[in-house]
PDB file of C-alpha atoms and ligand atoms in Angstrom:
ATOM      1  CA  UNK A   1     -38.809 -34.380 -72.717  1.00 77.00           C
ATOM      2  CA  UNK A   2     -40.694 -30.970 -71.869  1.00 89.00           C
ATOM      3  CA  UNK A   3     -38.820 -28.893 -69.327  1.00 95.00           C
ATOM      4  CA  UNK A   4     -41.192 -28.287 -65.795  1.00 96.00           C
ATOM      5  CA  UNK A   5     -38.904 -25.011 -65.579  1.00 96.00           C
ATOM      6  CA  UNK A   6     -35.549 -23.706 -67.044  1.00 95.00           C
ATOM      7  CA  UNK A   7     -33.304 -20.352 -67.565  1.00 95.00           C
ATOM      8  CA  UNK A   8     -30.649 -19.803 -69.842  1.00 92.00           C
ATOM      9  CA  UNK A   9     -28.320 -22.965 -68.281  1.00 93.00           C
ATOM     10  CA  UNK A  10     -30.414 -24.909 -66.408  1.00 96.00           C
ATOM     11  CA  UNK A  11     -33.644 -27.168 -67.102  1.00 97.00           C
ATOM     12  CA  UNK A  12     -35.843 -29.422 -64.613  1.00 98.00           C
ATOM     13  CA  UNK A  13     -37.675 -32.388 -65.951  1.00 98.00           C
ATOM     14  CA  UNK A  14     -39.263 -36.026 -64.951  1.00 98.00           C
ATOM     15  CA  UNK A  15     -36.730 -38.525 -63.846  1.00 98.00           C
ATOM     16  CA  UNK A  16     -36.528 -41.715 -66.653  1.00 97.00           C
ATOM     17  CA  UNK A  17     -35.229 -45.212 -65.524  1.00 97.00           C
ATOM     18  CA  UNK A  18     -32.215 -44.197 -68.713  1.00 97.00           C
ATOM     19  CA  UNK A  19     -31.137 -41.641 -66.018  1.00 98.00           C
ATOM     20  CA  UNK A  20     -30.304 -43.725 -63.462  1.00 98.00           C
ATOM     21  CA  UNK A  21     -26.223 -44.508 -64.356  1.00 98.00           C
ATOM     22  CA  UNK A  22     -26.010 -40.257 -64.110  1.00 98.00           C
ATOM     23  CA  UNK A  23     -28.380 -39.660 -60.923  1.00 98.00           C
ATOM     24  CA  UNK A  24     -25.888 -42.386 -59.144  1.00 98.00           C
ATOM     25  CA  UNK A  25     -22.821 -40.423 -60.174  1.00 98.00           C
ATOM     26  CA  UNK A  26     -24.377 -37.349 -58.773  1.00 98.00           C
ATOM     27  CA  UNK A  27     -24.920 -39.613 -55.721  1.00 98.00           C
ATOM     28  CA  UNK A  28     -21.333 -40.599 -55.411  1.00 98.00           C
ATOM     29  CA  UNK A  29     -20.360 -37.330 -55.887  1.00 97.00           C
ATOM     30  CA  UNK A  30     -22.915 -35.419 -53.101  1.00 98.00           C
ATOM     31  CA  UNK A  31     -22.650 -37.950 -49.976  1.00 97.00           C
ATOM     32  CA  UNK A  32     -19.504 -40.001 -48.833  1.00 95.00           C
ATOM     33  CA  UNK A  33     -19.903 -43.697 -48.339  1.00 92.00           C
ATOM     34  CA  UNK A  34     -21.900 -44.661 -45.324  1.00 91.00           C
ATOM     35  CA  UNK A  35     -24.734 -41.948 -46.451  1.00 95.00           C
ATOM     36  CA  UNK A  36     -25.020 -42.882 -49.751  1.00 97.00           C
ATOM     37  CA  UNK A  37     -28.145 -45.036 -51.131  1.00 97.00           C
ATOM     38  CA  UNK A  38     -28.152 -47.706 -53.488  1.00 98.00           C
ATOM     39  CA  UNK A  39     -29.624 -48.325 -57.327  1.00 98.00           C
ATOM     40  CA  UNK A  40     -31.958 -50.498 -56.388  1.00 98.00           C
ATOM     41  CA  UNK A  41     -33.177 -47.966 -54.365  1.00 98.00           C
ATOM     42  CA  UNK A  42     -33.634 -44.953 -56.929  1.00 98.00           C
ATOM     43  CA  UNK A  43     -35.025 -47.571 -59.503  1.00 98.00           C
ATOM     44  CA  UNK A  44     -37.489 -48.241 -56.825  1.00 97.00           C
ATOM     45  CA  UNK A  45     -38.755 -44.728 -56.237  1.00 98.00           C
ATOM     46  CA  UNK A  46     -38.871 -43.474 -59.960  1.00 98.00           C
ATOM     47  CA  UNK A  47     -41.423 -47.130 -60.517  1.00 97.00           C
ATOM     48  CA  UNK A  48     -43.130 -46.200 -57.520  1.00 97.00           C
ATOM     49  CA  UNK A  49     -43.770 -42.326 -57.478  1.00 98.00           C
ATOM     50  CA  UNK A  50     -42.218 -41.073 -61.062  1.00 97.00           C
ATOM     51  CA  UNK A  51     -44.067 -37.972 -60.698  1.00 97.00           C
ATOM     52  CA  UNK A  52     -42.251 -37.374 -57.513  1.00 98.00           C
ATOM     53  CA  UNK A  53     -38.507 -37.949 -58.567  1.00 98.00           C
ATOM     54  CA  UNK A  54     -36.913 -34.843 -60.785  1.00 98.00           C
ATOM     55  CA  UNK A  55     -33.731 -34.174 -62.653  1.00 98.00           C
ATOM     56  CA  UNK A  56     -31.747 -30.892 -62.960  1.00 98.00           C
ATOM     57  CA  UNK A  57     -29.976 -30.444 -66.608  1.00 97.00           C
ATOM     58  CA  UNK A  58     -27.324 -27.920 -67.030  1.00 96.00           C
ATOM     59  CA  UNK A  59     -25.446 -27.019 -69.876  1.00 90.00           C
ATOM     60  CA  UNK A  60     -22.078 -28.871 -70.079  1.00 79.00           C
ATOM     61  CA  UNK A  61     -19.451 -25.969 -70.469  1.00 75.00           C
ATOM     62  CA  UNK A  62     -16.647 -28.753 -72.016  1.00 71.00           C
ATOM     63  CA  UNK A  63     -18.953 -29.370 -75.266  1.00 71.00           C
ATOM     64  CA  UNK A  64     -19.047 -27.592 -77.975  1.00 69.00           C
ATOM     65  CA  UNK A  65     -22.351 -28.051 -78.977  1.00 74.00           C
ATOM     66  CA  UNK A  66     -24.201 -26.782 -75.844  1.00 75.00           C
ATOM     67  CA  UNK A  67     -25.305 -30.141 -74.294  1.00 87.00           C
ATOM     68  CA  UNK A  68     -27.182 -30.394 -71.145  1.00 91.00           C
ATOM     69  CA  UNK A  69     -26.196 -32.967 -68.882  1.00 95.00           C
ATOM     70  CA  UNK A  70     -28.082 -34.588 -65.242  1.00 97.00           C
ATOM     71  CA  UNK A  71     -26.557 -32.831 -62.519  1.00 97.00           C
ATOM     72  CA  UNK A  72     -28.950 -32.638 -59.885  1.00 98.00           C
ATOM     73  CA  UNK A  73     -32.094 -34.638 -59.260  1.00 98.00           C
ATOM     74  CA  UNK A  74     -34.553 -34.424 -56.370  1.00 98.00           C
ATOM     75  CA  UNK A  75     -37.041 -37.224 -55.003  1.00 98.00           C
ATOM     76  CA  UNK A  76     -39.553 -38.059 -52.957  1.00 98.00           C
ATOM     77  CA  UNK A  77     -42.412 -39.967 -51.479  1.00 98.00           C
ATOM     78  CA  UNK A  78     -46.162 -38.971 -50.382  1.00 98.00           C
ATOM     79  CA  UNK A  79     -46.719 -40.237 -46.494  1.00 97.00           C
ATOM     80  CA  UNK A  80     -50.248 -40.713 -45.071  1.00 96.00           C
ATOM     81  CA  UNK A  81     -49.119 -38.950 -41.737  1.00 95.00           C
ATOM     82  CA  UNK A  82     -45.898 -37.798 -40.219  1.00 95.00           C
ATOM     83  CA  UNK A  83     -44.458 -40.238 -38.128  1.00 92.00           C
ATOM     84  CA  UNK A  84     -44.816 -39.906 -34.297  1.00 87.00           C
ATOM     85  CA  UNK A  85     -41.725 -41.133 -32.522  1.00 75.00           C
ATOM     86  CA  UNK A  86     -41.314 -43.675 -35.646  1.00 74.00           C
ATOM     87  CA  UNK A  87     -37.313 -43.114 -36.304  1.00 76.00           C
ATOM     88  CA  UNK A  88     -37.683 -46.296 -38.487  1.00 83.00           C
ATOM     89  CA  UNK A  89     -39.864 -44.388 -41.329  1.00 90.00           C
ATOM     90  CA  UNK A  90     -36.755 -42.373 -41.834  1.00 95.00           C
ATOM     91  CA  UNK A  91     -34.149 -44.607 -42.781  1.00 95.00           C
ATOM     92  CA  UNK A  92     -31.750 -44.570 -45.547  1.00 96.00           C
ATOM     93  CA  UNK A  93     -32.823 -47.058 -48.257  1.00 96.00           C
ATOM     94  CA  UNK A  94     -36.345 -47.487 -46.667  1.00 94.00           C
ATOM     95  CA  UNK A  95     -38.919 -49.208 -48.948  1.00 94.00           C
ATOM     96  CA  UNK A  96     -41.167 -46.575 -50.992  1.00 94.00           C
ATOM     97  CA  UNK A  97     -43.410 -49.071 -51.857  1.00 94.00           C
ATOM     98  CA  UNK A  98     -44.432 -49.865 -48.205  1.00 92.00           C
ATOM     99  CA  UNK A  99     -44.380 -45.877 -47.271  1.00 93.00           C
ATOM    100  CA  UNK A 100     -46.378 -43.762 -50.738  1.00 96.00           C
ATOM    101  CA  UNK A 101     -49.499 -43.600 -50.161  1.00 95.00           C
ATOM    102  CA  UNK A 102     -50.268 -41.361 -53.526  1.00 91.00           C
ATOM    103  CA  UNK A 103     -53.387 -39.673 -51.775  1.00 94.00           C
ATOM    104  CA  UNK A 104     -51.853 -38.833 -48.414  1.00 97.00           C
ATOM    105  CA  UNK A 105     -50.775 -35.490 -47.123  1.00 98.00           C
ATOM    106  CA  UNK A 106     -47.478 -35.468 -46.134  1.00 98.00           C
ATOM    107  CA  UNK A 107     -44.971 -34.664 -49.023  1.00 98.00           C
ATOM    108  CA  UNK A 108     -41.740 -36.260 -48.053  1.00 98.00           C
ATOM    109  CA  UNK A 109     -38.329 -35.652 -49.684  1.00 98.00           C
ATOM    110  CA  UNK A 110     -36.381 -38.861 -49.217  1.00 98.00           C
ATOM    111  CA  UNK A 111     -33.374 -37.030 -51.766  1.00 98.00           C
ATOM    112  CA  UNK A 112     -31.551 -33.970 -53.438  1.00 98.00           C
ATOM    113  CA  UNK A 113     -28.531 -33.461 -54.669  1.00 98.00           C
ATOM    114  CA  UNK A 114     -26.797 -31.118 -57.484  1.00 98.00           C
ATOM    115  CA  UNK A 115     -23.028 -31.699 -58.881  1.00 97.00           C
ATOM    116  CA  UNK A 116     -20.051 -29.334 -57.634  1.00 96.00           C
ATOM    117  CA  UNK A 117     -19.671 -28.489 -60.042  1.00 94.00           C
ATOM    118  CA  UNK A 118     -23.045 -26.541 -61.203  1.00 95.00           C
ATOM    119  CA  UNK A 119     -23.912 -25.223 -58.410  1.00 97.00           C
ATOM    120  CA  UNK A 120     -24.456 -21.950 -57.154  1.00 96.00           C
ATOM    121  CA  UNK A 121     -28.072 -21.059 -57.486  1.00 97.00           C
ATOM    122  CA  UNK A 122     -28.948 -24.309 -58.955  1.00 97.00           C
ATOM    123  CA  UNK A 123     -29.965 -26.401 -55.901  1.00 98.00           C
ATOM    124  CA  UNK A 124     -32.597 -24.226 -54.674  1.00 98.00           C
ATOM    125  CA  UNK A 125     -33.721 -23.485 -58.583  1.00 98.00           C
ATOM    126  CA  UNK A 126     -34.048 -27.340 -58.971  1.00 98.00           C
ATOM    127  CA  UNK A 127     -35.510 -27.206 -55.010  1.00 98.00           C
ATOM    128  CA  UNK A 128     -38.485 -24.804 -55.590  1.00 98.00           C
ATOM    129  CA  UNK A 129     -39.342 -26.431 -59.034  1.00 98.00           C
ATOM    130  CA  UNK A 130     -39.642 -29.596 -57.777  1.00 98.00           C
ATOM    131  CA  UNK A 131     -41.888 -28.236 -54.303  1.00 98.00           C
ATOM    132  CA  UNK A 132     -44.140 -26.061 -56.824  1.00 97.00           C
ATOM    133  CA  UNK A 133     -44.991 -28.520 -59.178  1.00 97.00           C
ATOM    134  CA  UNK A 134     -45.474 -31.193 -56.983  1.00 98.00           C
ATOM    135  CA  UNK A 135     -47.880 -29.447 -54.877  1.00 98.00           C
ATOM    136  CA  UNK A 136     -49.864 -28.022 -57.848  1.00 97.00           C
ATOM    137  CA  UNK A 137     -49.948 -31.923 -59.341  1.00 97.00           C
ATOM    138  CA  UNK A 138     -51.022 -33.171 -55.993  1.00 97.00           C
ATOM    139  CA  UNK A 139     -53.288 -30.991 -54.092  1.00 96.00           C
ATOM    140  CA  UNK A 140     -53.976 -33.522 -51.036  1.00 97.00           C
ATOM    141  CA  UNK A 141     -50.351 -32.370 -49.791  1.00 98.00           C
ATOM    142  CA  UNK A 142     -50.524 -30.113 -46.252  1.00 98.00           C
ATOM    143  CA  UNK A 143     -46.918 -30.531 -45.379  1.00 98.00           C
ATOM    144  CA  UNK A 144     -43.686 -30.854 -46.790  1.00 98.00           C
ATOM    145  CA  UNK A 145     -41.372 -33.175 -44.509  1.00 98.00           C
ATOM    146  CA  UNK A 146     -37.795 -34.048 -44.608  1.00 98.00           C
ATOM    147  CA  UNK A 147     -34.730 -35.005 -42.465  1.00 97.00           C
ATOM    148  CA  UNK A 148     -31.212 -32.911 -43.390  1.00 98.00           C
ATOM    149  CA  UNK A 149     -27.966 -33.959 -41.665  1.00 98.00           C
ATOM    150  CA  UNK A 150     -26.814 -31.244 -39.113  1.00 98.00           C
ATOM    151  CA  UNK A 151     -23.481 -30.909 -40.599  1.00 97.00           C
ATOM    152  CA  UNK A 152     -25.149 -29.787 -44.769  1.00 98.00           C
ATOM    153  CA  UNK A 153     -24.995 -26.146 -43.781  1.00 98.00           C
ATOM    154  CA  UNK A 154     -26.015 -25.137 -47.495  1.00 98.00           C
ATOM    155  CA  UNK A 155     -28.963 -27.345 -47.736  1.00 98.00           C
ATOM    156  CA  UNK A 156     -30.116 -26.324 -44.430  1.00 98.00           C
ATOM    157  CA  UNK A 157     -29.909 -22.553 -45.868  1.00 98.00           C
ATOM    158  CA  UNK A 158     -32.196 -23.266 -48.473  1.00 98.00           C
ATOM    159  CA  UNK A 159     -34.777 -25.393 -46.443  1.00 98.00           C
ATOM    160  CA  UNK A 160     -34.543 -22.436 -43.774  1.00 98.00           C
ATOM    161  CA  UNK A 161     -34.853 -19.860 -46.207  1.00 98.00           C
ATOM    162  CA  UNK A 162     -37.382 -21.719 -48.065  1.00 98.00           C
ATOM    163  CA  UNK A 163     -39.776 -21.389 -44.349  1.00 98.00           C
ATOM    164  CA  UNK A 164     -39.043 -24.858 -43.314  1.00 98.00           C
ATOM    165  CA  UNK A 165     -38.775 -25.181 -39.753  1.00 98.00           C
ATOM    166  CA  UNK A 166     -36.724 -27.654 -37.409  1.00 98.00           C
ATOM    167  CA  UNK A 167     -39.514 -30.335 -36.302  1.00 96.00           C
ATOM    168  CA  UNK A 168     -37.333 -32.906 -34.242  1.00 94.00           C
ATOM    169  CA  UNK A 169     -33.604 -34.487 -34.282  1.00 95.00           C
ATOM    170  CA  UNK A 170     -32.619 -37.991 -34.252  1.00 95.00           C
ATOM    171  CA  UNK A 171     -29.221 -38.380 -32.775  1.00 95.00           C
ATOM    172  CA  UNK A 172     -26.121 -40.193 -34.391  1.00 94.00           C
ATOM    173  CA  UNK A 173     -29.045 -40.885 -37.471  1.00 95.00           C
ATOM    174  CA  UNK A 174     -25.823 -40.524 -40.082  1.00 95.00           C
ATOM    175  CA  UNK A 175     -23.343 -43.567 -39.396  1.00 93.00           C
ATOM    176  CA  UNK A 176     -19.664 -42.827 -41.347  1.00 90.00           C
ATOM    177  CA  UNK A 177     -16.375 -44.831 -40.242  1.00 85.00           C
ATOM    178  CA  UNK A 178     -15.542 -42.626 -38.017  1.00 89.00           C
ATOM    179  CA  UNK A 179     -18.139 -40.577 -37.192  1.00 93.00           C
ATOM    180  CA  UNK A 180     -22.020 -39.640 -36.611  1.00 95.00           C
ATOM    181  CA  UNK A 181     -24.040 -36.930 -37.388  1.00 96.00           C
ATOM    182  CA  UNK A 182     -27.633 -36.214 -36.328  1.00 97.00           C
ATOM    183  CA  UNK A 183     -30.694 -35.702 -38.666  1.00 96.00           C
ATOM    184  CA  UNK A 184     -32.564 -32.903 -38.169  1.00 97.00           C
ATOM    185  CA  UNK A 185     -36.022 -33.173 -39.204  1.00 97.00           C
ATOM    186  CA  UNK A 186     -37.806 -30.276 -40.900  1.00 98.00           C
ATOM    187  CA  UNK A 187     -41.237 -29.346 -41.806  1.00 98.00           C
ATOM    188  CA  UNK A 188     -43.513 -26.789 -43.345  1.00 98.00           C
ATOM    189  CA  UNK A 189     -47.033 -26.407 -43.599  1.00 97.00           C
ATOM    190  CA  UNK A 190     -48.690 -25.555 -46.850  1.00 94.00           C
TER     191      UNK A 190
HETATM  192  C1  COA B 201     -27.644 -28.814 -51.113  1.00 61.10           C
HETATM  193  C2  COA B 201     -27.231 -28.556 -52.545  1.00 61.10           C
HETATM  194  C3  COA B 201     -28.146 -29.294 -53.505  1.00 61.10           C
HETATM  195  C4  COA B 201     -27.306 -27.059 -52.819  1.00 61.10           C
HETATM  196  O1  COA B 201     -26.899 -26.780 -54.150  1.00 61.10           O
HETATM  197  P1  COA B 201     -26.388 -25.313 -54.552  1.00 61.10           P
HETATM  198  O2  COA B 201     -26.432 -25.182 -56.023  1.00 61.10           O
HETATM  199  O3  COA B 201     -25.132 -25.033 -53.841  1.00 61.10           O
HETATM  200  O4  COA B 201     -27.573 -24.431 -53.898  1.00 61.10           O
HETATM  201  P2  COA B 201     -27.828 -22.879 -54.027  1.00 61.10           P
HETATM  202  O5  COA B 201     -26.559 -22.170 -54.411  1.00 61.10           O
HETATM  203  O6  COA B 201     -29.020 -22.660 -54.869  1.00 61.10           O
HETATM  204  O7  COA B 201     -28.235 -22.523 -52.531  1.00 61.10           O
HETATM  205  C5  COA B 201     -27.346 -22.734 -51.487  1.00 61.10           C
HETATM  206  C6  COA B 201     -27.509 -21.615 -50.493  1.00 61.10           C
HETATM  207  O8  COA B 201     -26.756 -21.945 -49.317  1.00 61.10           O
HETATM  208  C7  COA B 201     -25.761 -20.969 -49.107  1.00 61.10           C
HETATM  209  N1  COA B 201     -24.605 -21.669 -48.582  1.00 61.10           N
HETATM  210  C8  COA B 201     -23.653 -22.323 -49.261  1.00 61.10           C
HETATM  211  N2  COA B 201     -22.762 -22.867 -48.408  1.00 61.10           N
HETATM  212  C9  COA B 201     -23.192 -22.526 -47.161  1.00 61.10           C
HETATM  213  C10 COA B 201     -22.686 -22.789 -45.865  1.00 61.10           C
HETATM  214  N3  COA B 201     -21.548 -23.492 -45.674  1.00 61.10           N
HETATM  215  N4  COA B 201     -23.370 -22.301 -44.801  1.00 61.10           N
HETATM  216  C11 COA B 201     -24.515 -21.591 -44.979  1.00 61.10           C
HETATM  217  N5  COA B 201     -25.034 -21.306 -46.203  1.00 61.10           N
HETATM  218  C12 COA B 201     -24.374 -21.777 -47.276  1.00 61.10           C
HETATM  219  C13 COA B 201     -25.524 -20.309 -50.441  1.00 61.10           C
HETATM  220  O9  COA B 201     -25.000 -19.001 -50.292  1.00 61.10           O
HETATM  221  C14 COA B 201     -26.953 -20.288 -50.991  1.00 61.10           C
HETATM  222  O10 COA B 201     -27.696 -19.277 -50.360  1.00 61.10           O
HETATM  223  P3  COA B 201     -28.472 -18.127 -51.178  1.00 61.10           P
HETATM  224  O11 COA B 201     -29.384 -18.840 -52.158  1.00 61.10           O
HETATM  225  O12 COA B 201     -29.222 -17.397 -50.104  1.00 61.10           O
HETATM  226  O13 COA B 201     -27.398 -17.336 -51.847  1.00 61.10           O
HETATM  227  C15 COA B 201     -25.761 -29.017 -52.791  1.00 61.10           C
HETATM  228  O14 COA B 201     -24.919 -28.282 -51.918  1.00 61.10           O
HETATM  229  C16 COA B 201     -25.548 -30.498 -52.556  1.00 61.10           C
HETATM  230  O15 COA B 201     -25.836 -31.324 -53.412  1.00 61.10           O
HETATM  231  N6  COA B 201     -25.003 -30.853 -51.359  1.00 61.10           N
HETATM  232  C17 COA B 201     -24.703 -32.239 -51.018  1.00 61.10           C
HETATM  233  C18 COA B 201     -25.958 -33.052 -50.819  1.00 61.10           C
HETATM  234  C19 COA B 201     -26.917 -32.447 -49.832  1.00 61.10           C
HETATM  235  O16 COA B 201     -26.561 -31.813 -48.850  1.00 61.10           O
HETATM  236  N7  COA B 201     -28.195 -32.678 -50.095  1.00 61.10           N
HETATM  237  C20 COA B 201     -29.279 -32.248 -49.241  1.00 61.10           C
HETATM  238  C21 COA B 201     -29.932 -33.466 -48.695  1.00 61.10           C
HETATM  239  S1  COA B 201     -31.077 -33.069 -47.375  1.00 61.10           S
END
């Protein structure tokens, strides 16, 4: 499969439903129970909008033959609006097939996540692939839309460096055993 964009360790390319086993390991890996969202879930946004849903390769440093493995992925939804006062449109596990709307203009980003263990430079590399290409394949996009949890200080350093700003907040959003976090919803124009 042709790479969207890579360097000398690191490749992006379209999501296939073979991938799925490796983007829920990454899953497992990058949000503690409670937070985490389910296969049927994933399957359901790479049938939906598999233009929108990306994988990050990097080389595998344990094999000897230079093998890339999934270790990020990053995937999303087009929205005909931004919601107003609609907390609902934001949950975990919410159905794509109700909410992409392939014309609209709202780019929204219902997931990313990259291994431990790659990263360091690859989550915004995999971040500002995914952003470019997807707003050069779909020009009807005017805004790129997104909820982060308050406590995913890293994440919230790329989106912040990246010009997103901080749109709204939906309190105790992020339900764990024992505790909550809110999402913080972020925006940027385009
Ligand atoms: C978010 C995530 C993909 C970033 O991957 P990564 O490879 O670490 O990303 P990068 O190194 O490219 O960028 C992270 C940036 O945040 C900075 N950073 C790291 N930890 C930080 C912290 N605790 N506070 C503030 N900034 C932090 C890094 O220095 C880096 O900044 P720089 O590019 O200006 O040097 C990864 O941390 C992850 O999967 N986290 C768990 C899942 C998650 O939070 N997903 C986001 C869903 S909204």
């Amino acid at each position: 499969m042709v790479a969207l964009a890579s360097d000398r360790t690191k490749s992006v390319h379209r999501a296939q439903i073979a991938d799925l086993d490796a983007i829920m390991r990454i899953e497992r890996e990058c949000f503690p129970a409670g937070i985490r969202e389910t296969k049927d879930t994933f399957e359901s946004r790479l049938t939906v909008f598999p233009e929108g849903f990306l994988t990050l390769k990097a080389l595998d440093s344990a094999s000897p033959s230079g093998n890339s493995t999934i270790s990020g992925y990053f995937c999303s939804e087009i929205w005909d609006s931004i919601p107003q006062e609609a907390q609902d449109a934001y949950q975990l596990d919410h159905d794509t097939g109700n909410r992409h709307c392939k014309d609209g203009s709202v780019l929204y980003i219902s997931s990313f996540a990259v291994l431990p263990a790659v990263r360091g430079g690859a989550g915004r590399f995999l971040f500002k692939t995914a952003v470019s290409h997807l707003l050069l394949c779909f020009p009807s996009i005017q805004a790129i839309h997104f909820i982060v949890n308050e406590q995913w200080l890293a994440a919230r350093h790329i989106y912040e460096t990246e010009g997103f700003s901080y749109t709204g907040q939906i309190p105790a959003f992020f339900r764990q055993q024992h505790r909550t976090d809110s999402a913080l919803i972020m925006t940027k124009k385009v």
